Structures are given as structure tokens and as C-alpha cells.
mmCIF file of C-alpha atoms in Angstrom:
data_model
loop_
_atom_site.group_PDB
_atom_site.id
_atom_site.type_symbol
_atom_site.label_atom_id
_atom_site.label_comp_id
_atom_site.label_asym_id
_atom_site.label_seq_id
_atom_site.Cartn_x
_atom_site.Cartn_y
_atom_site.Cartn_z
ATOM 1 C CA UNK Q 1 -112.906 52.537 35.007
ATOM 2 C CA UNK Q 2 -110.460 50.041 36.527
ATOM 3 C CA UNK Q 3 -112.546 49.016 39.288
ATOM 4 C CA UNK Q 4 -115.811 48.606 36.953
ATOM 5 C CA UNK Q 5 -113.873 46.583 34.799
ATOM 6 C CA UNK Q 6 -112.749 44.390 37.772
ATOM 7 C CA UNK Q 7 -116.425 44.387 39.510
ATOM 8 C CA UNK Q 8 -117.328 42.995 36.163
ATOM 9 C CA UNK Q 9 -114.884 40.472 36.225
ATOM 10 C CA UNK Q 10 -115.289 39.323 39.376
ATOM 11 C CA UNK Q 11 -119.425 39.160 38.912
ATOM 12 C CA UNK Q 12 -118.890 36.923 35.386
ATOM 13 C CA UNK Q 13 -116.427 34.595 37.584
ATOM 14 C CA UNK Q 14 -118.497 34.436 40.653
ATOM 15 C CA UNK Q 15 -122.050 35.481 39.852
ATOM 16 C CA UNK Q 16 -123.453 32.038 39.103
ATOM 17 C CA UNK Q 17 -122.268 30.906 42.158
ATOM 18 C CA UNK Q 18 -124.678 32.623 44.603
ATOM 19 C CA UNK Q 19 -124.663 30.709 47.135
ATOM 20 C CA UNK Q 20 -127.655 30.589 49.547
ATOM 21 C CA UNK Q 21 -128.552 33.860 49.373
ATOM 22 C CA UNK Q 22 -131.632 34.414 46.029
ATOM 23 C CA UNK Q 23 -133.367 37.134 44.757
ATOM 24 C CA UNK Q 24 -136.282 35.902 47.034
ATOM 25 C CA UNK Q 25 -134.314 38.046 49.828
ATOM 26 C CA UNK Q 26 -135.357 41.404 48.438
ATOM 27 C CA UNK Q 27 -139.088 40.327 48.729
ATOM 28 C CA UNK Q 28 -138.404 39.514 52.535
ATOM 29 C CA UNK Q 29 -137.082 43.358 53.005
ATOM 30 C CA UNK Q 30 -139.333 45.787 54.466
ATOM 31 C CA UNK Q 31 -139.614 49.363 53.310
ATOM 32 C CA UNK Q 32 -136.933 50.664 55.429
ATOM 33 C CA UNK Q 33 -134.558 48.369 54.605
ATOM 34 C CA UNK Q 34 -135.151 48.957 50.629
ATOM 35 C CA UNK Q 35 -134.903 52.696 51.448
ATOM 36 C CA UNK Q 36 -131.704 51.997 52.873
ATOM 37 C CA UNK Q 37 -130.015 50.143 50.036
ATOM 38 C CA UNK Q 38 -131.283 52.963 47.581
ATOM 39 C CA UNK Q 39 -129.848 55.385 49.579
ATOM 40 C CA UNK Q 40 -126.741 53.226 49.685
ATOM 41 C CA UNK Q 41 -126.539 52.787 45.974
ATOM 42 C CA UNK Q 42 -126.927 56.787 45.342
ATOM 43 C CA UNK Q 43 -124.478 57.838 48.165
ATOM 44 C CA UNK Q 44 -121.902 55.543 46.419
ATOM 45 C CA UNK Q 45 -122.587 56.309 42.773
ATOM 46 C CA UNK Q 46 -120.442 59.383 42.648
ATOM 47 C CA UNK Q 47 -117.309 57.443 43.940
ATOM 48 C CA UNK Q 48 -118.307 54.203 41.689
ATOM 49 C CA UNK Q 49 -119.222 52.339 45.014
ATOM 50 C CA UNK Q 50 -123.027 52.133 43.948
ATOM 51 C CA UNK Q 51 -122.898 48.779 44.747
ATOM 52 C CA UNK Q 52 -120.374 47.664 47.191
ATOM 53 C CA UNK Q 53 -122.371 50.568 49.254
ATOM 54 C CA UNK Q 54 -125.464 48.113 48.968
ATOM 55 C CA UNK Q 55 -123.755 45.232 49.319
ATOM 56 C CA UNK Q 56 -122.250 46.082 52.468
ATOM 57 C CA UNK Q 57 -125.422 47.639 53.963
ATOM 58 C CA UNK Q 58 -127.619 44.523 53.385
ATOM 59 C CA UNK Q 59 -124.642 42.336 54.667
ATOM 60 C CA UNK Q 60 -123.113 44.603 58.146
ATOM 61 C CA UNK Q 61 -126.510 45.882 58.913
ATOM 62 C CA UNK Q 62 -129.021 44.193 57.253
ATOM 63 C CA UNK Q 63 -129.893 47.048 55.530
ATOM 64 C CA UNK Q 64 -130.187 49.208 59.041
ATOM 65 C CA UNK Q 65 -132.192 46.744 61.105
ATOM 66 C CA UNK Q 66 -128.704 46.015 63.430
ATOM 67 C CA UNK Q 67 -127.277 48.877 63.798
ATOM 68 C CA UNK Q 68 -124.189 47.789 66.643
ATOM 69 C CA UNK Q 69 -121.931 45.247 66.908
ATOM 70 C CA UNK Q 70 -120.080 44.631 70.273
ATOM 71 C CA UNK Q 71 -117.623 41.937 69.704
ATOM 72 C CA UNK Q 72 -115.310 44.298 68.321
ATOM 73 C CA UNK Q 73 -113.120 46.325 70.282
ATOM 74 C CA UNK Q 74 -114.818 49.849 70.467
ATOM 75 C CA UNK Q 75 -117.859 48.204 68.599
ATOM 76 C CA UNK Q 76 -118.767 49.051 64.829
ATOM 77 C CA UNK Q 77 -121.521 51.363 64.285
ATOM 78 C CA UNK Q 78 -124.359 52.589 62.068
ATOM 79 C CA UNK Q 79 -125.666 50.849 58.829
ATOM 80 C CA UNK Q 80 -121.607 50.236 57.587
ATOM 81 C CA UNK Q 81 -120.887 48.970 60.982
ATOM 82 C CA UNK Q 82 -118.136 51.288 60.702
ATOM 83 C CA UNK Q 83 -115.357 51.008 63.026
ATOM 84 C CA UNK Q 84 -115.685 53.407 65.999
ATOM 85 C CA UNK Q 85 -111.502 53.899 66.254
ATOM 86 C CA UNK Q 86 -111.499 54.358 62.303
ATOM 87 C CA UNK Q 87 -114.029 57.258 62.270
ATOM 88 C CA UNK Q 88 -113.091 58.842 65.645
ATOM 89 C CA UNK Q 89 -108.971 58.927 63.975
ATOM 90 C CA UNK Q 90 -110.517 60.161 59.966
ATOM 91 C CA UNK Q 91 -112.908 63.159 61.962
ATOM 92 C CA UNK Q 92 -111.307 64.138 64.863
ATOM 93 C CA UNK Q 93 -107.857 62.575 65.023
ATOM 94 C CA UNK Q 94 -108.391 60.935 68.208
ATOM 95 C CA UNK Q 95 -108.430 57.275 69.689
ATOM 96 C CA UNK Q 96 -110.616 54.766 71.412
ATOM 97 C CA UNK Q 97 -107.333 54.680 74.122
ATOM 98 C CA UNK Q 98 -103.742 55.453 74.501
ATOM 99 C CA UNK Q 99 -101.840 59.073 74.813
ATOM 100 C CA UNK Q 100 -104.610 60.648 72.076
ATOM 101 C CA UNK Q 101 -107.992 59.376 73.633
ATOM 102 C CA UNK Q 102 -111.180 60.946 72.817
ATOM 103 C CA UNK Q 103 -113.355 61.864 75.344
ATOM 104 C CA UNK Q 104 -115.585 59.761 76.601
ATOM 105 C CA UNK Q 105 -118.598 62.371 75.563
ATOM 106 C CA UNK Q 106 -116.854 62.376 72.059
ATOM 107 C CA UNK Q 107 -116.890 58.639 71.816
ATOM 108 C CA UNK Q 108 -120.699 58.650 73.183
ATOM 109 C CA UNK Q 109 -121.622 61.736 70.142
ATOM 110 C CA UNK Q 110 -119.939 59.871 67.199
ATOM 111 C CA UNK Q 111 -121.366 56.200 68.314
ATOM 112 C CA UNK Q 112 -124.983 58.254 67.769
ATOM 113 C CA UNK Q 113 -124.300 60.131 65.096
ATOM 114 C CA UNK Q 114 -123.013 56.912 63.333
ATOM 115 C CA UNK Q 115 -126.480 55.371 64.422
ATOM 116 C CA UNK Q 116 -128.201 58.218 63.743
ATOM 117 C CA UNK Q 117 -127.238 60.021 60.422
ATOM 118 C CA UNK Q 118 -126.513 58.004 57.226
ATOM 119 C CA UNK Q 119 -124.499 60.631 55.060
ATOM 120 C CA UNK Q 120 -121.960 60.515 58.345
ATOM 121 C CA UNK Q 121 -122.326 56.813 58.356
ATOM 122 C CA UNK Q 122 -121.832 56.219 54.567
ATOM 123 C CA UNK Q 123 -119.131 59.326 54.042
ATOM 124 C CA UNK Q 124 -117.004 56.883 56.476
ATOM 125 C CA UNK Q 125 -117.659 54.248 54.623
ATOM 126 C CA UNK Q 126 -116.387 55.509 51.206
ATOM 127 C CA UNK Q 127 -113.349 56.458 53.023
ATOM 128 C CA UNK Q 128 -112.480 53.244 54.045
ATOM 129 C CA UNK Q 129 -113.616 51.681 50.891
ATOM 130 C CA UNK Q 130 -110.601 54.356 49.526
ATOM 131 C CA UNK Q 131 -108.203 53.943 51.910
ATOM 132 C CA UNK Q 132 -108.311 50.178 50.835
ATOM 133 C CA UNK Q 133 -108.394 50.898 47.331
ATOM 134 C CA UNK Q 134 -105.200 52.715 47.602
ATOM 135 C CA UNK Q 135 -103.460 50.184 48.201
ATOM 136 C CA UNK Q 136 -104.763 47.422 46.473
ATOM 137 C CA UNK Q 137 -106.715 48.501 43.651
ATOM 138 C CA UNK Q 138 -108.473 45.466 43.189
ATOM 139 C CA UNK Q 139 -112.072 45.569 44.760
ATOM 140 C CA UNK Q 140 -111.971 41.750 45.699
ATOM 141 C CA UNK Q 141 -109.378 42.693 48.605
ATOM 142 C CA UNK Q 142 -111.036 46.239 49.182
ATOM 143 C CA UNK Q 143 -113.897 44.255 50.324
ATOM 144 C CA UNK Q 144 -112.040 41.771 52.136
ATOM 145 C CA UNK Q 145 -109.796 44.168 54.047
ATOM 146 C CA UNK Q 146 -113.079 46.571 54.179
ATOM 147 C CA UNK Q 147 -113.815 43.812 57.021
ATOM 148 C CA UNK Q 148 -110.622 42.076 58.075
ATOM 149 C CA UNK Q 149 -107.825 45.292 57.260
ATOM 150 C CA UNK Q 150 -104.638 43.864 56.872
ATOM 151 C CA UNK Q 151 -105.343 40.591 58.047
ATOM 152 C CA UNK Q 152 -106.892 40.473 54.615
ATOM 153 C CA UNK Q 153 -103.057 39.930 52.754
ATOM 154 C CA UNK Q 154 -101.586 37.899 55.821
ATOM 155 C CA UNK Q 155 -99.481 35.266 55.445
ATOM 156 C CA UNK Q 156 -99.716 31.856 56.529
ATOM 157 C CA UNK Q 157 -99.027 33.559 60.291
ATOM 158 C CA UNK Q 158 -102.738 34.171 60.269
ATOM 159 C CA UNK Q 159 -104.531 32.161 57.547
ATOM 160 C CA UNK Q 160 -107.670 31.703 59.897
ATOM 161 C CA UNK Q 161 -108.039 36.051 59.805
ATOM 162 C CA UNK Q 162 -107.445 35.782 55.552
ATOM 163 C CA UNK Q 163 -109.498 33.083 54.870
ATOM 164 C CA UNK Q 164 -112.251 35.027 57.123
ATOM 165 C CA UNK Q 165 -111.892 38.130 55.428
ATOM 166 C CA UNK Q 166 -111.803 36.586 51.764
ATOM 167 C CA UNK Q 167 -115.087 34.975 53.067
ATOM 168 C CA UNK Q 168 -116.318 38.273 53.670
ATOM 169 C CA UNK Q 169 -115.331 39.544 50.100
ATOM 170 C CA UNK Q 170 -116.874 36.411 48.643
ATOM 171 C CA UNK Q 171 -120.004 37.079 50.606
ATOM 172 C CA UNK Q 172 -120.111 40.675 49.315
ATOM 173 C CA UNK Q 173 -119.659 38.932 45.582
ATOM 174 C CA UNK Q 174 -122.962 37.192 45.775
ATOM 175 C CA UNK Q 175 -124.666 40.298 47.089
ATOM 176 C CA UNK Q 176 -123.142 43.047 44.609
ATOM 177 C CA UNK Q 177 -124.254 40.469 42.009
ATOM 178 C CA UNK Q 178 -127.865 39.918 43.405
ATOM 179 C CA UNK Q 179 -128.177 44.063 43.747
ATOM 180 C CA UNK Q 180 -127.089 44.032 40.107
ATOM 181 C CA UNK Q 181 -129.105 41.355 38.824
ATOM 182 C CA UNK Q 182 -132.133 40.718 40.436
ATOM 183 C CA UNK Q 183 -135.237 42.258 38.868
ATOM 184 C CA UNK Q 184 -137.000 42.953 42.349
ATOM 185 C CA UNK Q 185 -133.852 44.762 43.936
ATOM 186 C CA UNK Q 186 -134.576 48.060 45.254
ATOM 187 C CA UNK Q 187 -131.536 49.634 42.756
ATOM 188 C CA UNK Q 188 -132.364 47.578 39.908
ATOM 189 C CA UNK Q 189 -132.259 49.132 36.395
ATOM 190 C CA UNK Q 190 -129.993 52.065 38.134
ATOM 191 C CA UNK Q 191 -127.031 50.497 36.504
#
């Protein structure tokens, strides 16, 4: 209830301020992308992540059509862009390097299956969404620290990290309010 009530919050401060991104962007989407934000918005529904879960689909992936990032160490994977060293520690309790390294083959099997299989992809997802939520429990900084982790409540040591996660948050704003809003959104009316 808390976090609805804060989602709700934050959409009546922010939601009129859209920024460049419309409703128009929804037309633009192909079927598989659409497919991919419903499945988003169902996965998340029984954790109340509906729509963060489409959100951050449609912003990390666009909606699966970049599935891979590289300029991260260890790269972020599958249509959350999850972090490889996150999921490899949550699953198997192993690390991109150091004294508990996965295997290389391991490494190689959960980059694919990241790629490859959405429930894997979006189960990771929730659990970093929780993790966050934790220790915050205000969804604003969940989504910021969702993409910048603790850089997200730095001090003025490492504004230029904050200030680029809170742009992250604000960017996931504009498109929880758009999934929630717009009539031609591929969850509309599954409020």
C-alpha cells in the first residue's frame, strides 16, 4: 500500500511534466515490443511492480530490442539490463572476479539465459527492485539506485553519479506515468 500511495504521489507531482517522451511512442512500438511491456506489467503485478516493470523495460531495453550493454563492467543483460555480477551473486553465489569467480561457462549460461528467458530476466529484476526497497522504501530512490546502487544517496563526494541516477528515476517517472495514462499503452486499463 505504501509504495502505491507513493507511485501516486510521485505521478500527481511529476506526471504533467513528461518531458519529451508522448503517448505517440507506443504507436512507434512494434508487436514485440508491446508483448514485452505486457508481459512486464503481469510479471510485476503480484509484487506491485506492474509498472516500474514496464517502465524499466521500455527504458533499459527498449522493450527487448537491445538486449546488452557493454560499458558496464561484466555488461547488463536481458530486457532489465540486469547486472551480470548481481544475478550471478542472487543464483549461484558467485562473482564476475576475485577468490569466488564463476566459471567462465557459468558466466557464458547466465549472460544467455538472461537474453534468452524473460521470467529469469524479470525474477532478477523484482529482486533488485526489493533489495532497494528495503532500504529505502520510497520508489523514487528504488528506481534511482535500481540504476546507479548506492551512488544513488551519495554525498557531495559523487554528485555527478546522484544526479545521474536521480535522472534515471526521473526518466522512469515520465514513463510509469505514460504506461499509466496513455490510452494506446499496451497495459492500459490494467490498472
Amino acid at each position: 500500500m505504501k509504495k502505491l500511495i507513493a507511485s501516486l504521489l510521485l505521478l500527481v507531482t511529476f506526471g504533467a511534466s513528461a518531458g519529451h517522451l508522448t503517448c505517440a511512442e507506443f504507436d512507434k512500438m512494434d508487436r514485440n515490443q508491446k508483448t514485452i511491456l505486457k508481459k512486464s506489467y503481469e510479471f510485476g503485478k503480484e509484487e506491485g511492480y506492474e509498472h516500474t516493470l514496464a517502465a524499466i523495460a521500455w527504458k533499459e531495453s527498449r522493450a527487448g530490442e537491445a538486449l546488452h550493454r557493454r560499458d558496464i563492467r561484466g555488461g547488463s543483460h536481458g530486457v532489465f539490463h540486469n547486472l551480470l555480477d548481481n544475478v550471478l551473486f542472487r543464483e549461484y553465489g558467485k562473482r564476475l572476479s576475485g577468490k569466488n569467480a564463476a566459471s567462465p561457462r557459468l558466466i557464458r549460461a547466465t549472460k544467455k539465459r538472461l537474453k534468452s528467458d524473460f521470467n529469469f530476466a524479470a525474477k532478477h529484476a523484482v529482486l533488485e527492485l526489493q533489495y532497494w526497497n528495503e532500504r529505502t522504501w520510497n520508489l523514487y530512490y528504488v528506481w534511482a539506485a535500481y540504476n546507479g546502487g548506492y551512488n544513488a544517496f551519495s554525498t557531495a563526494d559523487n554528485k555527478r553519479a546522484r544526479d545521474k541516477s536521480l535522472d534515471y528515476a526521473d526518466d522512469i517517472l515520465r514513463r510509469v506515468y505514460l504506461v499509466r495514462t496513455c490510452n494506446n499503452s499496451p497495459v492500459h486499463g490494467g490498472r
